[in-house]
XYZ file of C-alpha atoms in Angstrom:
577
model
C 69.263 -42.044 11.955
C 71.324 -39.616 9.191
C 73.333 -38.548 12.825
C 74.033 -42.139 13.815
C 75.551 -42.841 11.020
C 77.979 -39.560 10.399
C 79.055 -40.067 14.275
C 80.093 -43.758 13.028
C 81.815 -43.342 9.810
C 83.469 -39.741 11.825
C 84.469 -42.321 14.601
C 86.172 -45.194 11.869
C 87.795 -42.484 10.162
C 89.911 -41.291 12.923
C 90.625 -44.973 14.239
C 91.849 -45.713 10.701
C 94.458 -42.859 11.139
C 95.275 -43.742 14.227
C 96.237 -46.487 13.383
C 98.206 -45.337 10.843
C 99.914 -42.981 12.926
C 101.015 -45.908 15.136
C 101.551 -47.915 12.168
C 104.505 -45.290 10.808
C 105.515 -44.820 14.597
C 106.467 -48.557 14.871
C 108.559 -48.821 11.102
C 110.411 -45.736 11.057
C 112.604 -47.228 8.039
C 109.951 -47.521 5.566
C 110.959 -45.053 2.227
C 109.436 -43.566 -0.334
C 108.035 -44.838 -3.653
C 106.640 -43.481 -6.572
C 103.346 -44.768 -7.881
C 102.498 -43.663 -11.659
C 98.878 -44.242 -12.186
C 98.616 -45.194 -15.851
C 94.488 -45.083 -15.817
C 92.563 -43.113 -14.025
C 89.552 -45.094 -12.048
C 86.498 -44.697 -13.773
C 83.439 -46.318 -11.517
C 80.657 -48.086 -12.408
C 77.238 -48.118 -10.978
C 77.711 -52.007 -9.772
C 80.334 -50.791 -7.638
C 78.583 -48.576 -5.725
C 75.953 -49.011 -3.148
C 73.400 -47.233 -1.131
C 74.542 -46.576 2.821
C 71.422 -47.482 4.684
C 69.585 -44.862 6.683
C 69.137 -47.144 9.455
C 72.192 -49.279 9.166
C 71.968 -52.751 11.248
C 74.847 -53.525 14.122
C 75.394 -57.447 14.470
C 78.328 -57.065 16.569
C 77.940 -57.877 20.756
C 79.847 -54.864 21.477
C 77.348 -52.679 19.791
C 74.331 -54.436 20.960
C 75.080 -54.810 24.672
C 74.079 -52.342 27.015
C 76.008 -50.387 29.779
C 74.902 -50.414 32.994
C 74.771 -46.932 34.173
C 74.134 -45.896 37.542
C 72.320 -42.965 39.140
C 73.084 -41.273 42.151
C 71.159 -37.938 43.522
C 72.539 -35.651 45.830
C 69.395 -33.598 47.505
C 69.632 -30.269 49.591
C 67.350 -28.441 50.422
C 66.866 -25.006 48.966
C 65.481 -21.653 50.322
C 62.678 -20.010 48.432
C 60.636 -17.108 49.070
C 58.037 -17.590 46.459
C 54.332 -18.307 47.780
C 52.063 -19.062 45.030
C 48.407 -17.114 44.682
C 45.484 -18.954 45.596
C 43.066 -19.716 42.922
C 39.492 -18.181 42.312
C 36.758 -19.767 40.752
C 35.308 -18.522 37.781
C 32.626 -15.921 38.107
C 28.676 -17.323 37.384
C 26.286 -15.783 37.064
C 23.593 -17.304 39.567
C 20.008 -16.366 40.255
C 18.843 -15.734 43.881
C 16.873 -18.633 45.032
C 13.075 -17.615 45.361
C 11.806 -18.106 48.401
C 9.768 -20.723 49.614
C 6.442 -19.900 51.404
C 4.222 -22.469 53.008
C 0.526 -20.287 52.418
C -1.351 -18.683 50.229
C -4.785 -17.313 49.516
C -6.192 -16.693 46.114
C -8.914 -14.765 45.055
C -10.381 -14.114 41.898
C -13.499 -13.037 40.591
C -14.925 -12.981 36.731
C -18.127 -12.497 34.433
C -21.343 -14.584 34.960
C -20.905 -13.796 38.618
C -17.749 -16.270 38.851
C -16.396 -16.265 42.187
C -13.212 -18.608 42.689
C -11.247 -18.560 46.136
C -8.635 -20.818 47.757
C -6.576 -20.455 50.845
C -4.038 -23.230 52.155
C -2.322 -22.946 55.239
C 0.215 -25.753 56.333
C 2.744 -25.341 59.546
C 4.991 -27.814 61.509
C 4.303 -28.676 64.567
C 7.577 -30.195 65.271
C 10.861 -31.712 63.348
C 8.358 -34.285 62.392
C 4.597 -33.437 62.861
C 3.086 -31.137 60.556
C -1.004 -29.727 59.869
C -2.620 -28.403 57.071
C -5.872 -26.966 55.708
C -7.180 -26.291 52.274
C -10.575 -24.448 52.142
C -11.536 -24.240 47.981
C -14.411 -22.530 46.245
C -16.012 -22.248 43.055
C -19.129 -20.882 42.062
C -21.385 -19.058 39.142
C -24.443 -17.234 39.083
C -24.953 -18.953 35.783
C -26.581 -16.806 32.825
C -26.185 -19.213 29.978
C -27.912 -18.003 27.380
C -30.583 -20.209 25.985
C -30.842 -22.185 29.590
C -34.550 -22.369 30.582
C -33.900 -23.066 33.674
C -31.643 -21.773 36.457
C -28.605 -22.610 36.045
C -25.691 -21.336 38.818
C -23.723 -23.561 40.687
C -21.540 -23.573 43.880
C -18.681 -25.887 44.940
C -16.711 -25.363 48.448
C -14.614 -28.145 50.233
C -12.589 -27.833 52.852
C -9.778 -30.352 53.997
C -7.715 -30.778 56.677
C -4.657 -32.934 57.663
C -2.347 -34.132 60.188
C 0.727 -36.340 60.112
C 4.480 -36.925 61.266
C 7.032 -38.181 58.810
C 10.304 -39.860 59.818
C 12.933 -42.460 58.382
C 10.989 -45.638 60.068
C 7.644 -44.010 60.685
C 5.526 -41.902 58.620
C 1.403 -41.340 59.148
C -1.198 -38.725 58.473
C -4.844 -38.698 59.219
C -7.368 -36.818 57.406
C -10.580 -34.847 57.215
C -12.640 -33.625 54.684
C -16.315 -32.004 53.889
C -17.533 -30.706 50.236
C -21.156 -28.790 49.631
C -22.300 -28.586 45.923
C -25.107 -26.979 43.935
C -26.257 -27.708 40.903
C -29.219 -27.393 38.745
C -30.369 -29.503 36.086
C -31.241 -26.973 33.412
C -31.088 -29.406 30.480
C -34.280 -29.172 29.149
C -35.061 -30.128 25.372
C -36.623 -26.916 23.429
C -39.887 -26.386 22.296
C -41.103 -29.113 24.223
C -42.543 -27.637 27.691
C -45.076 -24.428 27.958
C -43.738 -22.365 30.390
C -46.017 -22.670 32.704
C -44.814 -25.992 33.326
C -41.179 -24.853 33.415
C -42.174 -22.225 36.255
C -43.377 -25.102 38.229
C -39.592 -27.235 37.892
C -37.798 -26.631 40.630
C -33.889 -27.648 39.229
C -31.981 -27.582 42.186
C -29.612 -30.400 43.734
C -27.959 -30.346 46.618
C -24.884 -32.795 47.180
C -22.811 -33.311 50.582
C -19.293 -35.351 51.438
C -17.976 -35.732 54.598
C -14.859 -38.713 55.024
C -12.283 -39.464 57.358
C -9.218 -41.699 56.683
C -5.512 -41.519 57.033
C -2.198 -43.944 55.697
C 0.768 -45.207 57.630
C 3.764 -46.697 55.944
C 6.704 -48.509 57.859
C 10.476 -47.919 56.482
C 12.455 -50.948 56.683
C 9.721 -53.686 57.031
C 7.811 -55.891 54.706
C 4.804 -53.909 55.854
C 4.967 -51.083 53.206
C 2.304 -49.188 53.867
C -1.757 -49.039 54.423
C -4.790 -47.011 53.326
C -8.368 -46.538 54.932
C -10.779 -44.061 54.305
C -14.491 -43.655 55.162
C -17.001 -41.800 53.665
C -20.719 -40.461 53.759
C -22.138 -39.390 50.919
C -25.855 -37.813 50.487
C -28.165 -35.116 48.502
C -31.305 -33.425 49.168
C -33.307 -35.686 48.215
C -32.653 -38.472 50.988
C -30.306 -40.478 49.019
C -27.256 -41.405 51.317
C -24.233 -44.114 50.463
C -21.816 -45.019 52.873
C -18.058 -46.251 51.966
C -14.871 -48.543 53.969
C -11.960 -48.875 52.115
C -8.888 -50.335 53.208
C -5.939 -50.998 51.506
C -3.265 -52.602 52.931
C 0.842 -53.315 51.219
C 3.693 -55.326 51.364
C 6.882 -56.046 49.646
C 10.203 -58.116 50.269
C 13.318 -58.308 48.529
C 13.305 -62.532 47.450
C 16.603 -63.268 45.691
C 17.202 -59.822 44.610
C 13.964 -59.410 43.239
C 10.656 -57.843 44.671
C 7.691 -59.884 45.620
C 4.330 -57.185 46.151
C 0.771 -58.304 47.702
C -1.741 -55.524 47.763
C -5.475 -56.680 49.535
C -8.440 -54.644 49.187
C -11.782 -54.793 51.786
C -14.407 -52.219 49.842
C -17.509 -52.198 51.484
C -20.491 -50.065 50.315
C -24.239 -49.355 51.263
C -26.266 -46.724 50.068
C -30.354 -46.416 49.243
C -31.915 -44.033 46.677
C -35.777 -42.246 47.926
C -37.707 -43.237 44.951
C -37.102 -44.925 41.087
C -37.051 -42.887 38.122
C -40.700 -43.904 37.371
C -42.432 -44.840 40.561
C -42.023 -44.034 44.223
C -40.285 -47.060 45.338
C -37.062 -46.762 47.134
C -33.833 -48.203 45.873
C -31.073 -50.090 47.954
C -27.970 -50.863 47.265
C -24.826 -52.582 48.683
C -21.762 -54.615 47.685
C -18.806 -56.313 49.740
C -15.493 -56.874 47.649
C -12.813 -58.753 48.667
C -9.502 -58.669 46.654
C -5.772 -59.715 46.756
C -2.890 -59.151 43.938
C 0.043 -60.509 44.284
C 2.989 -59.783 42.191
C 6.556 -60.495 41.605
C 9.072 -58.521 39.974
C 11.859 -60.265 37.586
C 14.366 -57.867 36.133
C 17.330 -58.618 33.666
C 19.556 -56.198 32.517
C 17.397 -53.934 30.546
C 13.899 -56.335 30.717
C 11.753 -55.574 33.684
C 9.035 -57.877 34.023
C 6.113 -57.588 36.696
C 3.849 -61.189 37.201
C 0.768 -60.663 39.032
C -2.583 -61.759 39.519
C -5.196 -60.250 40.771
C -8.582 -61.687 42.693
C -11.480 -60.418 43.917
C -13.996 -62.263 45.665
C -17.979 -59.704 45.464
C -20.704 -60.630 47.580
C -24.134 -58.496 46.894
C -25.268 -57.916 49.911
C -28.971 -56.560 48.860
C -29.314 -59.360 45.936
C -27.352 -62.284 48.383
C -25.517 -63.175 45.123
C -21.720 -63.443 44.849
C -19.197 -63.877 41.751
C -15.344 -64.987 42.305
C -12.963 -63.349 39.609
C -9.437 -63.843 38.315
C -7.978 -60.644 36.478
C -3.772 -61.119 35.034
C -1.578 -58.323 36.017
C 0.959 -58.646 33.948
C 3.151 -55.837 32.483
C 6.943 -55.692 30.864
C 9.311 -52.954 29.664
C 12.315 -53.134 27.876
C 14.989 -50.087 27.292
C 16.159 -50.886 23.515
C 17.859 -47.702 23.215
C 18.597 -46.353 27.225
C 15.899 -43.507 27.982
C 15.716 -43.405 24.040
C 13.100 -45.999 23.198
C 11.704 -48.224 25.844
C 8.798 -50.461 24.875
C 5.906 -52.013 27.833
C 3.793 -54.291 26.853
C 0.732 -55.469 29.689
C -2.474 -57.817 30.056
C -4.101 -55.814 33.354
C -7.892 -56.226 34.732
C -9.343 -55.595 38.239
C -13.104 -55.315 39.817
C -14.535 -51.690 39.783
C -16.404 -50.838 42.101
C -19.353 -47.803 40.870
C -20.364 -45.772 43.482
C -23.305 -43.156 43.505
C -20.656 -40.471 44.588
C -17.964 -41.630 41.501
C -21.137 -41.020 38.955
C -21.672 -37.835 40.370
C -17.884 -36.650 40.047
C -18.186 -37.634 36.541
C -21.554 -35.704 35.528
C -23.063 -33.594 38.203
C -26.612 -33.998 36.241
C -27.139 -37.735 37.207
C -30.964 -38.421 38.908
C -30.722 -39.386 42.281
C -32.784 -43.304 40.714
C -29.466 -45.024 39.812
C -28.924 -48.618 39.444
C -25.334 -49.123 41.502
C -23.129 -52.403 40.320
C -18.958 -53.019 39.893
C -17.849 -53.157 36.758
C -15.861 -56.484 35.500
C -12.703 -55.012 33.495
C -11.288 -58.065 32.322
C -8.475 -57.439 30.668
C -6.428 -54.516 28.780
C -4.462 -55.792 26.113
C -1.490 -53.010 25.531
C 1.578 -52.383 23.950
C 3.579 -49.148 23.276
C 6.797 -47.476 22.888
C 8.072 -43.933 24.805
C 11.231 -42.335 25.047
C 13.156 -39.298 24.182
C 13.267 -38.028 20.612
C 16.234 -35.737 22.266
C 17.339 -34.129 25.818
C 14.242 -32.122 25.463
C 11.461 -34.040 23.621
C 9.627 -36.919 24.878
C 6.974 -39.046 23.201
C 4.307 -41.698 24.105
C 2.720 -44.143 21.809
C 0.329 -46.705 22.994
C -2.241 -49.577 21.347
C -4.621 -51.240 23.890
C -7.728 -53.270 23.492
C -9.963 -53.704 26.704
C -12.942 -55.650 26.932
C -15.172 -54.828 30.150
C -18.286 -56.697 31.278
C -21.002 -54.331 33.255
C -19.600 -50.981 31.926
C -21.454 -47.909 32.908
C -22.724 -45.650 30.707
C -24.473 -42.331 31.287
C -27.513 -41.816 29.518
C -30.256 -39.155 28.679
C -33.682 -40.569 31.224
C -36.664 -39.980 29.296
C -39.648 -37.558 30.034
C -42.911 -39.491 30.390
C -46.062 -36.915 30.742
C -48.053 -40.278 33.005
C -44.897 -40.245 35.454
C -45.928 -39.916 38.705
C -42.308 -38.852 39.976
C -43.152 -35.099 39.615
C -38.944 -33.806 40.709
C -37.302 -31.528 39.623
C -35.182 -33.848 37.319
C -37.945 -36.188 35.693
C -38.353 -33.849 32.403
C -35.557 -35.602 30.011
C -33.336 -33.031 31.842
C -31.075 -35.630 34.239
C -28.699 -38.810 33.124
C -29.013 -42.335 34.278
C -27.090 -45.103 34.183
C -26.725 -47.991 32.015
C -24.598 -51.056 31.679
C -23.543 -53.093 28.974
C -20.519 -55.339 27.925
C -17.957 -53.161 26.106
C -14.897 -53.934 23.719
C -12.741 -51.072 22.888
C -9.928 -50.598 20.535
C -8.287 -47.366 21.443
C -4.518 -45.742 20.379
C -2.947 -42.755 22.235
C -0.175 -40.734 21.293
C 1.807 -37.822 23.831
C 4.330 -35.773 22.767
C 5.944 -33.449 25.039
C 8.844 -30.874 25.096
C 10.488 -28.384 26.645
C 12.188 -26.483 24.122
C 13.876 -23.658 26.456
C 14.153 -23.539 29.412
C 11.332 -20.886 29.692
C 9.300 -23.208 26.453
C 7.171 -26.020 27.819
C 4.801 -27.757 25.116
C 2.811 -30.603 25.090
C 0.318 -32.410 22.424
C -1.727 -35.789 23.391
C -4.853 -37.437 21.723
C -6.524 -40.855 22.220
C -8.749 -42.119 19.207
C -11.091 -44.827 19.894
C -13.784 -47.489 18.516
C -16.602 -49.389 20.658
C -18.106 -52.510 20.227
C -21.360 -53.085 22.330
C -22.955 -56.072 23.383
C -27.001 -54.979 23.793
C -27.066 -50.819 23.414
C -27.051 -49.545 20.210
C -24.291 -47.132 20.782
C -21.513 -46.346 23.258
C -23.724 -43.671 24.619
C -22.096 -40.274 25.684
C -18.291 -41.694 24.836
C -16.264 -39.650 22.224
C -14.275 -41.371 19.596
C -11.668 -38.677 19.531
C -9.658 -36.703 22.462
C -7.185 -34.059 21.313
C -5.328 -31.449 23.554
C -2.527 -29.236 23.446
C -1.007 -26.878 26.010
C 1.524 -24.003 26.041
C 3.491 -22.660 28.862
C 6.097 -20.042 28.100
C 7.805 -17.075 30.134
C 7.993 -13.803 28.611
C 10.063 -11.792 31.006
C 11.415 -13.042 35.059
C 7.821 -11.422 36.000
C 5.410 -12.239 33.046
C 4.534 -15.512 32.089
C 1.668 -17.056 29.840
C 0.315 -20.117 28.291
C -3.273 -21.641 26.262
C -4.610 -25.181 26.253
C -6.662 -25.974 23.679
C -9.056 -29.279 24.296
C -10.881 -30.725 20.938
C -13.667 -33.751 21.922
C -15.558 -35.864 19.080
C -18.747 -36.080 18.248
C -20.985 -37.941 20.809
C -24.372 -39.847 21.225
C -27.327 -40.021 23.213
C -31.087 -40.479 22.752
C -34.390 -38.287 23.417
C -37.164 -40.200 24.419
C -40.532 -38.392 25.025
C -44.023 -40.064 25.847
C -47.522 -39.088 26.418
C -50.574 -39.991 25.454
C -50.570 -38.727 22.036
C -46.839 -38.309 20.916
C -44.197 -41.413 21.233
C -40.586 -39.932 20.233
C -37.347 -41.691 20.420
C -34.564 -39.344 18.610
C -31.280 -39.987 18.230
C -28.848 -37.288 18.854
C -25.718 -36.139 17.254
C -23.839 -33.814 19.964
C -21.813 -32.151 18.011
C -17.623 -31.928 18.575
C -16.434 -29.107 20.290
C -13.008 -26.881 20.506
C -12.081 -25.312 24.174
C -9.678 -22.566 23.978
C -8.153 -21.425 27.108
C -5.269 -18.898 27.987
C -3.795 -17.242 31.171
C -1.425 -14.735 31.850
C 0.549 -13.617 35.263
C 2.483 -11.234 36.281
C 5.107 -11.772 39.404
C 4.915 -8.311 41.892
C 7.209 -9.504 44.019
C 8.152 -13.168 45.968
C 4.440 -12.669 47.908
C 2.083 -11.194 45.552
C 0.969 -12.201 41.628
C -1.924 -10.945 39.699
C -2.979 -13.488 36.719
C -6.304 -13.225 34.247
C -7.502 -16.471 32.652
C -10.021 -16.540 30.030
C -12.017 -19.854 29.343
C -13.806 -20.721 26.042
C -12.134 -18.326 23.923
C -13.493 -19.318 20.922
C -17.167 -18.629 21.909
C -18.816 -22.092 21.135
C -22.005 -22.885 22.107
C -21.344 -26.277 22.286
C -23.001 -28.898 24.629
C -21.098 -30.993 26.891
C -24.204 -33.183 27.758
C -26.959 -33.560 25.787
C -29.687 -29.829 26.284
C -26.890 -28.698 28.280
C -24.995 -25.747 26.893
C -21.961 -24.286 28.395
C -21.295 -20.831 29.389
C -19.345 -18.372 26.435
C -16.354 -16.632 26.666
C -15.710 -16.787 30.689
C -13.074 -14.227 32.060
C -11.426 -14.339 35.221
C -9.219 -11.940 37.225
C -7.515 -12.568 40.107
C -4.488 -12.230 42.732
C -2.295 -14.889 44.625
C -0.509 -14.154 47.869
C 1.891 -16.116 49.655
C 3.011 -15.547 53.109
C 4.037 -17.303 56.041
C 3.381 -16.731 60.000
């Protein structure tokens, strides 16, 4: 602005003497004069004044712009330079492992632990593929205080077959599983041993099914489930099982309207009771549809469903019509940060003799079979992302479930007639009751490198029973904690560490001259278990696992103690053909 001005007052200046030039030019006879100044000029501070750094221009001359125009004048000009291409930074990049479709593992350990697994999957075609899976685990036992035998085997072997395209995509399967187990539970100093000699522990157990799913791209048919199986022991207890499950879901308005229907139809007839030699039959015909209907709003995702089962007893001719809500919301207060779900959910369970067996391989072939009415589960929780890498779970729920099964110490009775190798107090049965339970769970999980992977979970809970006198077998406290971590590109390692409550069941002995019922106290327990592998190459890995680190002899059922520290050694190799 300083500039401005100097060009302006430089600019006046020399118009003032040019006019004054033409001035004198014009009057040629004007003549000298002689001024005497008698007083010199002596200023004063009013009559100066401060020139403006930004002075202001009224006049129309000064304000109005020129028009100025542009012309170019373009030729072209000659040039020899060629620019270098660019390069991309350098990165350094990993080579991709390669991806094998087989393997076979084999590994072997102390108490005679064999453990062997071999999967094989190849395609067919673009779109039909096979595969097999042939498992096995077994133990030659050798707990010590066990007065009975005590190994075990378990082998399965599966097989499948589908084809998988945009509109299409199927896949029928086949399955078989053999297990062995013995029921070794026996209470101490209770039996002489000649009548242990004469127990003969073993069970047998056997599971073939069949079944397959198809699902339709494209189509309000979503997809459907069947499977069949056939379920039996050794002694002549056999359950059969349909399920189907059929889906579908349209898109109504933008939103998504989901019906699920169920058929579950199961028969299945125990040899004998636990106390006399009368056979037991079983059988039970459920009928269920749950609809749904999805409403979501910005962040708010809210599911409305229903759920209804109609159950017909085939054995008992009784049936029961139930209504369950299916109800669940979540809302993302914070993104991925903090999302809260909230839910009233119930269905019809259906109990089968092969579920109880999956659950506590010392059951007694004398079960009483029923569904189990879960009415409701009353939850609400929050999960999210304490950062990038940390993730966390938090959830309150209260359930109330009518018919609940509960496994159960049977008692030994000296007059029982049912002499079998599981009448001695050493086998479980089954009992049902109405059950409330307020239960809170917490997860925390995080990967904190990319070669750090930690988690931490526990559920604590409390049981209110309708006609037992406790919530038999069911812990009121679940911790566990795992470790994964990679030392080197070929080592890697890891623990898990599982910590269950205290527990309760009940010791009931009769004869003529002694009566006992004893409550008992299982006590809590701490698993400790760590691996370690090492990476040969892309096809070959060694790894050794140890189980039960810390050594406790604790029980997991009742007069059932575990094996001690269990070490196994082994080798994985992947190949293809």
């Amino acid at each position: 602005m300083k500039m401005n001005f100097q060009h302006t007052l430089a600019i006046a200046i020399l118009l003032v003497g040019v006019q004054c030039a033409v001035a004198q030019k014009k009057d040629d006879t004007i003549g000298t004069e002689v001024v005497n100044v008698v007083k010199p000029y002596t200023p004063t501070i009013s009559d100066a004044f401060k020139v403006k750094e930004t002075p202001s221009f009224d006049d129309e001359d000064t304000n109005k712009k020129e028009a100025i125009q542009y012309s170019i004048f373009s030729f072209p000009v000659a040039s020899t330079f060629t620019p270098s291409k660019g390069k991309a930074a350098g990165v350094d990049k990993s080579a991709a492992e390669k991806l094998y479709g087989n393997y076979a593992t084999l590994a072997a350990g102390n108490y005679g632990t064999i453990n062997a697994e071999l999967f094989i999957t190849e395609n067919v075609s673009n779109k039909d593929y096979f595969g097999v899976m042939l498992r096995h685990l077994s133990s030659q036992g050798g707990i010590k205080d066990a007065l009975l035998e005590n190994k075990y085997y378990n082998t399965s072997l599966d097989a499948t077959y589908g084809s998988k395209s945009r509109k299409l995509s199927w896949n029928a399967d086949l399955g078989y599983q053999n297990q062995i187990y013995n029921w070794y539970g026996l209470q101490p100093d209770t039996f002489d041993q000649t009548t242990i000699d004469a127990i003969s522990p073993k069970q047998t157990y056997h599971n073939f099914y069949l079944g397959g799913r198809v699902a339709v791209g494209e189509s309000v048919f979503k997809e459907a489930t069947v499977k069949f199986s056939h379920f039996w022991d050794a002694f002549s207890s056999g359950e059969n099982r349909f399920l189907f499950q059929p889906q579908l879901e349209a898109d109504i308005m933008g939103e998504k309207l989901k019906a699920s229907f169920v058929l579950d139809y199961l028969s299945g007839s125990f040899q004998k009771q636990y106390f006399d030699l009368e056979g037991i039959k079983y059988g039970f015909t459920n009928v269920g549809f749950q609809p749904s209907y999805q409403i979501k709003q910005d962040d708010l995702t809210v599911n409305l469903g229903a759920g209804l089962f109609y159950s017909v007893s085939n054995e008992a001719n009784k049936n029961k019509f139930y209504i369950y809500p299916q109800i669940n919301a979540t809302y993302k207060f914070v993104g991925d940060l903090m999302i809260g779900y909230a839910g009233a959910e119930g269905s019809l369970k259906q109990n089968t003799y092969h579920d109880f067996v999956d659950a506590n391989f010392f059951v007694s072939p004398t079960l009483g079979i029923a569904p189990t009415d879960q009415k409701y589960d009353l939850y609400i929780g929050l999960k999210g992302k304490l950062a990038n890498a940390i993730g966390y779970n938090i959830k309150g729920s209260y359930s109330d479930e009518a018919n609940k099964a509960l496994f159960k110490s049977n008692e030994y009775n000296a007059q029982n007639t049912n002499l079998s190798g599981y009448a001695y107090g050493n086998s479980f049965g089954v009992v049902y009751d109405n059950v409330k339970t307020i239960s809170f769970y917490g997860e925390l999980k995080a990967d904190l490198s990319k070669d750090v992977a930690f988690g931490l979970n526990g559920t604590f809970s409390s049981y209110t029973m309708g006609t037992e006198a406790q919530a038999w077998n069911l812990p009121a406290m679940k911790l566990a904690t795992t470790l994964d971590f990679k030392i080197t590109p070929k080592w890697d390692a890891g623990y898990s560490v599982f910590y269950v409550g205290q527990r309760k069941d009940q010791f009931i002995y009769n004869s003529l001259l002694v009566n006992t019922i004893q409550d008992v106290n299982l006590a809590s327990y701490l698993d400790v278990n760590a691996h370690l592998n090492y990476k040969r190459n892309e096809r070959l890995s060694f790894f050794l696992k140890g189980n039960n680190l810390a050594n406790q002899k604790y029980q997991r059922w009742m007069n059932y103690p575990v094996q001690g520290i269990q070490i196994l050694l082994g080798a994985n190799y992947k190949f293809d053909f």
